[in-house]
Coordinates of C-alpha atoms and ligand atoms in Angstrom, one line a residue:
X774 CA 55.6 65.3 73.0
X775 CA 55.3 68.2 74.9
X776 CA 58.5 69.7 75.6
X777 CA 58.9 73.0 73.9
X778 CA 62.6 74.9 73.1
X779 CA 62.6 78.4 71.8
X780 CA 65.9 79.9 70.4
X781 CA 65.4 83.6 69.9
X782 CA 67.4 86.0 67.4
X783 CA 67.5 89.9 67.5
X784 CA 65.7 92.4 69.3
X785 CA 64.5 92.9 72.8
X786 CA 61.1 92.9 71.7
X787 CA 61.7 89.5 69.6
X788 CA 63.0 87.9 73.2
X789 CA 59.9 89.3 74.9
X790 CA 57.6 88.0 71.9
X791 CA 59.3 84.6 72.7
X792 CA 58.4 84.6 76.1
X793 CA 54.6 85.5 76.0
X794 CA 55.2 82.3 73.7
X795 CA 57.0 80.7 76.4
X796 CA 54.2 81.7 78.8
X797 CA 50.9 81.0 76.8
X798 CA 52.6 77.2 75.9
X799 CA 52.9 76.8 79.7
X800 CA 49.6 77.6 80.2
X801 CA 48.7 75.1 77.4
X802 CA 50.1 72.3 79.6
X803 CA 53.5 72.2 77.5
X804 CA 56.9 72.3 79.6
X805 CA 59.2 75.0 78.2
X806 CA 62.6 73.5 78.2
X807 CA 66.2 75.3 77.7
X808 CA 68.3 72.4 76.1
X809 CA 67.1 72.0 72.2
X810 CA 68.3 68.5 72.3
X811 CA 65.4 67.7 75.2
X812 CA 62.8 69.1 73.3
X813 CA 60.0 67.8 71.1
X814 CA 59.3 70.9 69.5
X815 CA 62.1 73.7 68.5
X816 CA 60.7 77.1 67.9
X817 CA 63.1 79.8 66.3
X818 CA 62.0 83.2 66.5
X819 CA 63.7 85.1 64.0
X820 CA 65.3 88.3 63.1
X821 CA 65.8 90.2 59.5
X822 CA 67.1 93.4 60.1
X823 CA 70.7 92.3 58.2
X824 CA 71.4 89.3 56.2
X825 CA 73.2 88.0 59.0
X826 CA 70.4 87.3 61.0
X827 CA 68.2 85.5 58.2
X828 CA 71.6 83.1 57.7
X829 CA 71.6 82.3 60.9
X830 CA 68.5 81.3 61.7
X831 CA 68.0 79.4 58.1
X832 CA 71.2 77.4 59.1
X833 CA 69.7 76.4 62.0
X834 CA 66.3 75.2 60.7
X835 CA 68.5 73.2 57.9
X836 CA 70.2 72.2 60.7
X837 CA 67.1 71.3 62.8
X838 CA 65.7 69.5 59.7
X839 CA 67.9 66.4 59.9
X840 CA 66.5 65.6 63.4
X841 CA 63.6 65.6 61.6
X842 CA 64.2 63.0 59.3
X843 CA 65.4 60.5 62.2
X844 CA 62.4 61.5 64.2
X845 CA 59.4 62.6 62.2
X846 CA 57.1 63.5 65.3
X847 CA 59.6 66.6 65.8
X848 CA 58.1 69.6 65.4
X849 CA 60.2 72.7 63.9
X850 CA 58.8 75.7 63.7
X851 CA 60.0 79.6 62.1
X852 CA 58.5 82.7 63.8
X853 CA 58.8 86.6 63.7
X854 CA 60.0 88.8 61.1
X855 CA 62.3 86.5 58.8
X856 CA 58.4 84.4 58.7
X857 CA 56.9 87.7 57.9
X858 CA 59.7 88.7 55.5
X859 CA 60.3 85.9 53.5
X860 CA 56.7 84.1 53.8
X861 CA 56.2 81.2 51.9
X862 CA 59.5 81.2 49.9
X863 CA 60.7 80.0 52.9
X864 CA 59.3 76.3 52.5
X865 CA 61.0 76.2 49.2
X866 CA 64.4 76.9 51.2
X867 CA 62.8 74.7 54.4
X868 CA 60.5 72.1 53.5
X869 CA 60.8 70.4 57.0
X870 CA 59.2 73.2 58.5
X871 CA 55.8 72.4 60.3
X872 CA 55.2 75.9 61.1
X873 CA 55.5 79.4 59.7
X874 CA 54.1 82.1 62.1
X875 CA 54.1 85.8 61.6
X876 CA 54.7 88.7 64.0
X877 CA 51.2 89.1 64.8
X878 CA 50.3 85.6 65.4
X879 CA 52.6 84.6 68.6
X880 CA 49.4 84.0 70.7
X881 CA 48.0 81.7 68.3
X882 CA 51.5 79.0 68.9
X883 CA 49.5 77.2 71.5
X884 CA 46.5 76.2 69.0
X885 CA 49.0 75.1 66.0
X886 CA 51.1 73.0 68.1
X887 CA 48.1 71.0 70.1
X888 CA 46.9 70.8 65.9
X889 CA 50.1 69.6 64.8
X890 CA 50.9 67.0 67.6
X891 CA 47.4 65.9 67.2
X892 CA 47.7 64.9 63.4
X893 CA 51.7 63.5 64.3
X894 CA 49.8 61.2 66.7
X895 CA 48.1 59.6 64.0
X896 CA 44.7 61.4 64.8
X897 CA 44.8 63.5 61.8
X898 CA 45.9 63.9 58.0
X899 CA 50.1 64.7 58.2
X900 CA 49.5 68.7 57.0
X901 CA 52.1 70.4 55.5
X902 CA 53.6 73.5 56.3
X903 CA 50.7 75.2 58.9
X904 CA 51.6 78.9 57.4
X905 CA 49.7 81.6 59.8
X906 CA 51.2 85.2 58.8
X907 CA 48.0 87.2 58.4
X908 CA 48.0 90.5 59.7
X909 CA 45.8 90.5 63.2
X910 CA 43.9 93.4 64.3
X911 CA 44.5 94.2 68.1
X912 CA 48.1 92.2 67.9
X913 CA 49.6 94.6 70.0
X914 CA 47.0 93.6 72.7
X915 CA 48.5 89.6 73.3
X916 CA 51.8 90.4 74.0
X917 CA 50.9 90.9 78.3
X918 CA 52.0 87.7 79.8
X919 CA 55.0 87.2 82.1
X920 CA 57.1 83.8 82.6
X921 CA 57.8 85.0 86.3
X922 CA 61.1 84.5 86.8
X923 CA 62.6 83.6 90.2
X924 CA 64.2 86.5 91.7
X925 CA 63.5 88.6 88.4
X926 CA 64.6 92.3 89.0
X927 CA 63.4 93.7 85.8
X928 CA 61.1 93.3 83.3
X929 CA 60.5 94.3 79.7
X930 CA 56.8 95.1 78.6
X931 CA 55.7 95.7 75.4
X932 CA 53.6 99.2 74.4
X933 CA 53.3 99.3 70.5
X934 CA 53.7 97.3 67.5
X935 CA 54.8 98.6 64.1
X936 CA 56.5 101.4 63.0
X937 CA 55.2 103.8 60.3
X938 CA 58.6 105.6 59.1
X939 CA 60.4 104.6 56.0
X940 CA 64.1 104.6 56.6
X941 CA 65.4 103.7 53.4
X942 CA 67.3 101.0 54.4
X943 CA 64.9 99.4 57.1
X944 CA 62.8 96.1 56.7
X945 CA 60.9 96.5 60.5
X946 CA 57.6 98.6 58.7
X947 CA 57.4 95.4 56.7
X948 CA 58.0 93.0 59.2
X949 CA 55.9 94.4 62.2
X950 CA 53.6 96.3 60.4
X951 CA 52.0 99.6 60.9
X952 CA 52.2 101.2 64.4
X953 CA 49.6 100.2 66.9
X954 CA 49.3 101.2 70.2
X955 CA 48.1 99.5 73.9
X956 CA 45.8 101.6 76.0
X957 CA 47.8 102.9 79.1
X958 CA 45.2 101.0 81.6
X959 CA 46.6 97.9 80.3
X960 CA 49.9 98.6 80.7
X961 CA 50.0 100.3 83.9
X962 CA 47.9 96.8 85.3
X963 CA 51.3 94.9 83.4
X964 CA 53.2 96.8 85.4
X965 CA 51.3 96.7 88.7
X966 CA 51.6 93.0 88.3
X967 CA 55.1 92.6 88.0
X968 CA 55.7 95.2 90.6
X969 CA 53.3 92.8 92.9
X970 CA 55.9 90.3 91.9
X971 CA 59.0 91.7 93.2
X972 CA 59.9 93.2 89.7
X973 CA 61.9 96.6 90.4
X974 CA 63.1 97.9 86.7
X975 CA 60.9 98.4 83.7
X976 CA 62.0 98.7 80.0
X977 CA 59.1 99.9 77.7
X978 CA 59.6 98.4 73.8
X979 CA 58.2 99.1 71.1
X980 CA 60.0 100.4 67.8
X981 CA 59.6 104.0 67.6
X982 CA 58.3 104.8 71.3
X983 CA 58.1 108.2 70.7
X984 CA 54.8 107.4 68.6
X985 CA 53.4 105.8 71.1
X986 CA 49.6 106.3 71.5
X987 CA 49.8 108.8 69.0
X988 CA 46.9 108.2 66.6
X989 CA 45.1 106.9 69.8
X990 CA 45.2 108.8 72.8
X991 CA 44.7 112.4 73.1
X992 CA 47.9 114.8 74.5
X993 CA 47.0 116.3 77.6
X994 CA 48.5 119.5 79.3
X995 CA 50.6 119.7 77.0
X996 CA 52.2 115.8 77.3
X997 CA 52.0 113.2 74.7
X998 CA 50.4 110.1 75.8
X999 CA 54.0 108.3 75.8
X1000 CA 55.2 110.8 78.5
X1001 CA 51.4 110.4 80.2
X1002 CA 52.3 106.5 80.0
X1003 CA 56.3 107.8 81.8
X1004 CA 54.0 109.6 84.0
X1005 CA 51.7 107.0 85.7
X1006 CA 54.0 104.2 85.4
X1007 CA 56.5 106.7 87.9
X1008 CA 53.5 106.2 90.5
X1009 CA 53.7 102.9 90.6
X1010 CA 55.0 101.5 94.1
X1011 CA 57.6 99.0 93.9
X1012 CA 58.9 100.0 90.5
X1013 CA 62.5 101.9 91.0
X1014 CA 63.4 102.2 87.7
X1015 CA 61.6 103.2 84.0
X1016 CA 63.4 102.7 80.7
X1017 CA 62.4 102.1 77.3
X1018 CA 63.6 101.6 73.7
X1019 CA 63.6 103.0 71.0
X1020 CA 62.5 106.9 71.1
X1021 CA 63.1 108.6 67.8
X1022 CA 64.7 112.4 66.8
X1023 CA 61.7 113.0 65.4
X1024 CA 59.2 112.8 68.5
X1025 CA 61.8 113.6 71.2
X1026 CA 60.0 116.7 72.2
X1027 CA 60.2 119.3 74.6
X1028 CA 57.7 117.1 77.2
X1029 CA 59.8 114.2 77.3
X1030 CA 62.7 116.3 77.9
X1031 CA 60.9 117.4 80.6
X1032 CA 60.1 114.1 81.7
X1033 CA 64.0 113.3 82.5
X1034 CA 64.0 116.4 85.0
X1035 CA 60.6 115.6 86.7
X1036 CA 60.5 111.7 87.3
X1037 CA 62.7 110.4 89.8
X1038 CA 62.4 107.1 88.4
X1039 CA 63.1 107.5 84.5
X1040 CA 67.1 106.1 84.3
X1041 CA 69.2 109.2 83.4
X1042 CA 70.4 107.1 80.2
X1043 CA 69.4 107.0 76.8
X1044 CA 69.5 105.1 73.7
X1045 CA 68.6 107.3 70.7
X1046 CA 69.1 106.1 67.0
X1047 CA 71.3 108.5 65.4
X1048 CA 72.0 106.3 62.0
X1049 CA 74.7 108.9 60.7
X1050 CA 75.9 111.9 61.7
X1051 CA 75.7 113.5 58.0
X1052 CA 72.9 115.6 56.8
X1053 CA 73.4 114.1 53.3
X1054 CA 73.1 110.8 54.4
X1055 CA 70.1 111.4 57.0
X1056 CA 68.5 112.4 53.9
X1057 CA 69.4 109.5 51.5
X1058 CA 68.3 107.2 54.5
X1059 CA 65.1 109.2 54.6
X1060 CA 65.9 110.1 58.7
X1061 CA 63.6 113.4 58.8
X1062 CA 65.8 115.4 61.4
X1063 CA 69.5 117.0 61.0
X1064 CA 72.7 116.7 63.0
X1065 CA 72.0 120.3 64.5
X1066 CA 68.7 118.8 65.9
X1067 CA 70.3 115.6 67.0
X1068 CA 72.3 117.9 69.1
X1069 CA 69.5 120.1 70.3
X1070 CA 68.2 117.3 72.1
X1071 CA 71.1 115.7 73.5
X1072 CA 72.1 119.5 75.3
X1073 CA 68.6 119.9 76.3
X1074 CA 68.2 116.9 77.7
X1075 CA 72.0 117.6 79.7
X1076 CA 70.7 121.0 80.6
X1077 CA 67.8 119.0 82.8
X1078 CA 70.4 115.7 84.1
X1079 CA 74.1 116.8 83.7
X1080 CA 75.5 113.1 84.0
X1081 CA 72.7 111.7 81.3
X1082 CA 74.4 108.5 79.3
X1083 CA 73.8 108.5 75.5
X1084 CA 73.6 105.2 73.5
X1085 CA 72.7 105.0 70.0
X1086 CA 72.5 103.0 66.9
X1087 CA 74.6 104.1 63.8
X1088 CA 75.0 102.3 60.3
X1089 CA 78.3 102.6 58.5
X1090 CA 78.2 102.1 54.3
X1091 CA 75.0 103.6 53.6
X1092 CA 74.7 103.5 50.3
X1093 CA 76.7 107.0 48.6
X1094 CA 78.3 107.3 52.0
X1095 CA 81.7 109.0 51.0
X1096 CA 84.9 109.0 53.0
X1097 CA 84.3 112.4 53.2
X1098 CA 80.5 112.0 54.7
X1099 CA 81.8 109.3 56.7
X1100 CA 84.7 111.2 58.3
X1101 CA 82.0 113.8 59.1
X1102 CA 79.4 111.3 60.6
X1103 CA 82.3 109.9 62.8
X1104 CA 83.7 113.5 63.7
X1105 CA 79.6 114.0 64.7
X1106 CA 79.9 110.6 66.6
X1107 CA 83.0 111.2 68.9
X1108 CA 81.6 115.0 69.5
X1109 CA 78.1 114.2 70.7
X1110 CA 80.6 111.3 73.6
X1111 CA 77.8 107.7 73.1
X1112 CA 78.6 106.2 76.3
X1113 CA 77.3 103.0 74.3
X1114 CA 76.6 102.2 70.7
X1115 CA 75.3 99.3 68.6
X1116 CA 77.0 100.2 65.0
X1117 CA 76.1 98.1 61.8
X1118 CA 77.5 98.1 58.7
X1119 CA 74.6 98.5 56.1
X1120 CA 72.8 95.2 54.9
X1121 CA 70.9 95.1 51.7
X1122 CA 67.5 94.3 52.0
X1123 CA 65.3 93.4 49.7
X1124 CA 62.7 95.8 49.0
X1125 CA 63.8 98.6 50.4
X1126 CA 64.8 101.8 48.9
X1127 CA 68.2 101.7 49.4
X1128 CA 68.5 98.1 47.7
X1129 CA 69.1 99.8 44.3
X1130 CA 70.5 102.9 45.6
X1131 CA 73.8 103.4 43.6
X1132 CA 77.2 103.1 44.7
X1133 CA 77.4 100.5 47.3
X1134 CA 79.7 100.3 49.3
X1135 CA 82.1 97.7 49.5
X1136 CA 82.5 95.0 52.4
X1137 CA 85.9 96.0 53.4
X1138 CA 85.4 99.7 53.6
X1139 CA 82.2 98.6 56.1
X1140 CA 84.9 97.1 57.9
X1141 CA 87.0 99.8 58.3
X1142 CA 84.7 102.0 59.3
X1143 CA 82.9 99.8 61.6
X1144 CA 86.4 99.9 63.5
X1145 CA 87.0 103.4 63.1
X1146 CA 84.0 104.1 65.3
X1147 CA 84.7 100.8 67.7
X1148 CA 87.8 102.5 68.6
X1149 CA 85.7 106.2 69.0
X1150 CA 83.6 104.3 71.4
X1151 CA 85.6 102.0 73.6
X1152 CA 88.1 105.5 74.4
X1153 CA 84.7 107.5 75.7
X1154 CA 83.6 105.1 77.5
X1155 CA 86.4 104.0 78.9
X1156 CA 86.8 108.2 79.9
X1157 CA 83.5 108.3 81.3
X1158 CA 84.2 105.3 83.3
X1159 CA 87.2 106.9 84.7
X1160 CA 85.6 109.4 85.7
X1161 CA 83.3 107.7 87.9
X1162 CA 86.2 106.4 89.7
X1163 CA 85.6 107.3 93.6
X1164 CA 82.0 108.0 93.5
X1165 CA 79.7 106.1 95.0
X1166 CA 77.0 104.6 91.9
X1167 CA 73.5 103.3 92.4
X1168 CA 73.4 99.7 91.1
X1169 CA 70.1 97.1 91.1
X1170 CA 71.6 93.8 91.5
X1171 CA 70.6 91.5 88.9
X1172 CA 72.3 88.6 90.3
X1173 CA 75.6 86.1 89.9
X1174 CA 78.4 86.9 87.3
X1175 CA 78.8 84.2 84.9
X1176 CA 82.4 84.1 86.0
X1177 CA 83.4 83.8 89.8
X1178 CA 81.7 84.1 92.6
X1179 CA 81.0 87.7 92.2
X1180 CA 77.6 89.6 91.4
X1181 CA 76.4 91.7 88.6
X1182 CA 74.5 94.6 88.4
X1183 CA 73.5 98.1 86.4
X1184 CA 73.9 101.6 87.6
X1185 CA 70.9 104.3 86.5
X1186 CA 73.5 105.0 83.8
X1187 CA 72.8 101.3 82.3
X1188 CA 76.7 101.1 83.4
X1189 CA 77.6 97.2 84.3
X1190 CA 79.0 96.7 87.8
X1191 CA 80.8 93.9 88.9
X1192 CA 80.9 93.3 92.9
X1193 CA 81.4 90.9 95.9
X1194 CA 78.0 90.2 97.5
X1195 CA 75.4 88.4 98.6
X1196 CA 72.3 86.2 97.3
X1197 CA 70.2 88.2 99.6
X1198 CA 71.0 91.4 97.7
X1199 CA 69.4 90.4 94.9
X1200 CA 67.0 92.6 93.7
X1201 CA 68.1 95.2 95.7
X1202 CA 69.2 98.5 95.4
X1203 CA 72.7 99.4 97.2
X1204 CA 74.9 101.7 96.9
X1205 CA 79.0 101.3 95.2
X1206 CA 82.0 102.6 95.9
X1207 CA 83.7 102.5 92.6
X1208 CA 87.7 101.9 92.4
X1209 CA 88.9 100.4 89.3
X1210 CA 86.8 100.5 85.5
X1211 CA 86.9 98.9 82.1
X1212 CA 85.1 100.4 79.1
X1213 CA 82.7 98.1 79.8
X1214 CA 82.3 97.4 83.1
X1215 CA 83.0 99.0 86.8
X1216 CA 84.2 96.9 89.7
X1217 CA 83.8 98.6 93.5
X1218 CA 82.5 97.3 96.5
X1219 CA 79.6 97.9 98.4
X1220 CA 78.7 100.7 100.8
X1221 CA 76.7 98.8 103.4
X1222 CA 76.0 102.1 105.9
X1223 CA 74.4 100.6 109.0
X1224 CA 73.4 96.9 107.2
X1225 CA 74.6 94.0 108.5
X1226 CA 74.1 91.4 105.1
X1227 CA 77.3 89.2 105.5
Ligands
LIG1465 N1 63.3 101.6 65.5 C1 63.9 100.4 65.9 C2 65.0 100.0 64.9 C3 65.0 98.5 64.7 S1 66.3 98.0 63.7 C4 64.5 100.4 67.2 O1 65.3 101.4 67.5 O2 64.3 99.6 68.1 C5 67.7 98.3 64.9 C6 68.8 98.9 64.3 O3 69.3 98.2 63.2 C7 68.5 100.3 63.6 O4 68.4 101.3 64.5 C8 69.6 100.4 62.6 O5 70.7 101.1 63.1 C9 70.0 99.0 62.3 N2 69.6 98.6 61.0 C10 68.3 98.5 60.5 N3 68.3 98.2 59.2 C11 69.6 97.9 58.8 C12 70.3 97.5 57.7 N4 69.6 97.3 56.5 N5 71.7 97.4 57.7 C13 72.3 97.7 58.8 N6 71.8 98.1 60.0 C14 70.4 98.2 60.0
LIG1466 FE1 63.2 101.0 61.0 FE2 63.3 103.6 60.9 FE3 61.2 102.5 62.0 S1 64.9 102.3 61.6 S2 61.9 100.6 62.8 S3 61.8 102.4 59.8 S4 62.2 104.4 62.6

């Protein structure tokens, strides 16, 4: 009764949610297992940023809840933000469910289950649905603990909860909350620990980085406490390579800019939400900055690293998005050159401002926009690929490609490399000769001056 699968939807920080989960059940004596159909208990945690998400996940508890019915000591649980979204409703939908948990209530999983398999063993009244969704002060303090992967090369680590903007079309300030910040101690020993462990890249999380600390820790010289955090985590030995996700317009100041040209180890790459590249519709959506600023910081941060990657996020269909504002907002898109982007076509969600926003837009016209920009983005990429041709590329290799017998790794750039190598080599930093590209990947082979690995 103790085997435990977790299927995660969404975000980074909803898979690194799932495995303090994974990591406080272990410590609970339960085995964490990845094949659903060997498990006693299946735990989805859950996404509701689009509709799409929410269907998924409520077609696989329906799905799950047959199992149920043959076996009635299964446990099926719902956690994260489509728990915190929907709430109760979500019984009247599920009514299999055993458990409902809420985004600030991962670290209590370990109590409900041992309550839930004690009262399926007979040793209790059956309950129904165990529902825990109560906000938690210090939340943002229980999300610490590591699985320890063998050979894991890099790590993500969570800094903040919450997010206290209100883009018009965004469900996360409802699902996570509002923003709350980790002292830096408690990080940096996170990262010290990991490091310890062989762990050689870092990607700090959290939903609007850029507010990190804000309300809690003071600025110093000049620094915000998120580029103080940048600062001391650069000093750790071991680590090789800081990243995080996601920074807003809004806070990228003039010290973080800074940051990029003074520490060695922060990845020349970043992913910075842009949402549209129309004034009008920044300020439907309720995005507090303008295209012209947008810009500001993308040539100030390539005054300080010349090669710097860009990736974004960027929703087509807003509501009142005109072919007119979206040819401008693509026009802004191919300009700025995203070496990467994650584009969505705008999902309704309830209770937000821009559910009863007039003129919606309809599902084909997402479509077609959706592609216009897919075809925007695979040509730069596959440009800036080609111009890496010939050079030689930094890459941290992360291990076997799913395909072959070849190896996978990630330049600085977040690029993904695909090479002949060696088990041995993983973890490792080496250098690549790059001769052919893909938009999406670079193949080369390895520069191996003066080591003898094969
Ligand atoms: N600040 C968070 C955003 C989380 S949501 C972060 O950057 O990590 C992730 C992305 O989903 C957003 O940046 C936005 O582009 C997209 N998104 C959010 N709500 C959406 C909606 N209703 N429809 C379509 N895309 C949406
Ligand atoms: Fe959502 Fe905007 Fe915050 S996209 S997570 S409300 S910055």
């Amino acid at each position: 009764m103790n085997r435990v699968f977790i299927k995660t939807y969404g975000c980074q920080m909803n898979e690194r949610d799932s495995e303090q989960v994974a990591s406080s059940l272990r410590d609970r004596g339960y085995s964490v297992v990845d094949n659903e159909f060997d498990a006693d208990v299946v735990l989805l945690n859950t996404c509701s940023v689009r509709d799409q998400a929410e269907q998924k996940a409520i077609g696989k508890a329906g799905y799950l809840s047959k199992r149920k019915r043959e076996n009635p000591n299964f446990v099926l649980g719902v956690m994260g933000c489509m728990a915190q979204n929907r709430g109760e409703e979500l019984i009247d939908r599920l009514p299999d469910l055993d458990l409902l948990v809420g985004t600030q209530k991962f670290h209590r999983v370990p109590d409900h289950l041992d309550h839930l398999i004690r009262s399926a063993n007979g040793q209790g009244p059956r309950p129904s649905t165990l529902v825990d969704l109560d906000e938690e002060a210090d939340s943002q303090n229980t999300i610490r603990d590591h699985i320890g992967k063998k050979n894991q090369v890099s790590a993500f680590v969570s800094i903040m909860q919450g997010c206290n903007m209100n883009c018009a079309f965004c469900i996360v300030p409802k699902t996570r909350g509002s923003e709350r910040s980790r002292p830096i101690e408690h990080i940096i020993e996170e990262v010290e620990e990991l490091a310890a462990n062989g762990v050689k890249e870092i990607t700090f999380l959290g939903q609007i980085v850029t507010s990190y600390g804000r309300r809690e820790f003071p600025v110093v010289d000049g620094k915000s406490p998120f580029v103080q955090l940048l600062e001391k985590t650069n000093d750790v030995p071991g680590i090789e390579r800081i990243r995080f996700t996601s920074p807003h317009p809004r806070g990228f100041k003039q010290d973080l800019v800074e940051a990029y040209r003074d520490l060695p180890k922060l990845c020349e790459y970043v992913h910075l939400p842009l949402q549209a590249g129309c004034d009008k519709t920044l300020r439907a959506m309720n995005r507090p900055y303008t295209k012209n600023r947008y810009s500001e910081i993308v040539n100030s941060l390539r005054a300080v690293v010349p090669d710097m990657y860009f990736s974004t996020d960027i929703i087509v269909g807003f509501p009142g998005e005109t072919e007119e504002d979206f040819s401008e907002s693509a026009a802004f898109f191919a300009d700025i050159g995203f070496d990467m982007a994650y584009i969505f076509k705008y999902s309704i969600r309830t209770g937000t401002p821009a559910e009863v926003m007039p003129d919606q837009v309809p599902q084909e016209e997402k479509e077609r926009r959706n592609q216009v920009l897919l075809e925007i983005l695979s040509r730069g990429s596959l440009q800036r690929n080609e111009r890496l041709i010939g050079t030689t590329q930094e890459v941290l290799v992360e291990g076997p490609a799913k395909r072959g017998d070849a190896y996978t790794g990630k330049t600085r750039g977040f690029r993904n490399a695909i090479f002949e190598a060696d088990e041995r080599l993983v973890g490792q930093l080496v250098e690549l000769k790059i001769d052919r590209v893909t938009a999406s990947s670079l193949y080369g082979e390895l520069v191996l001056a003066g080591v003898d690995t094969f």
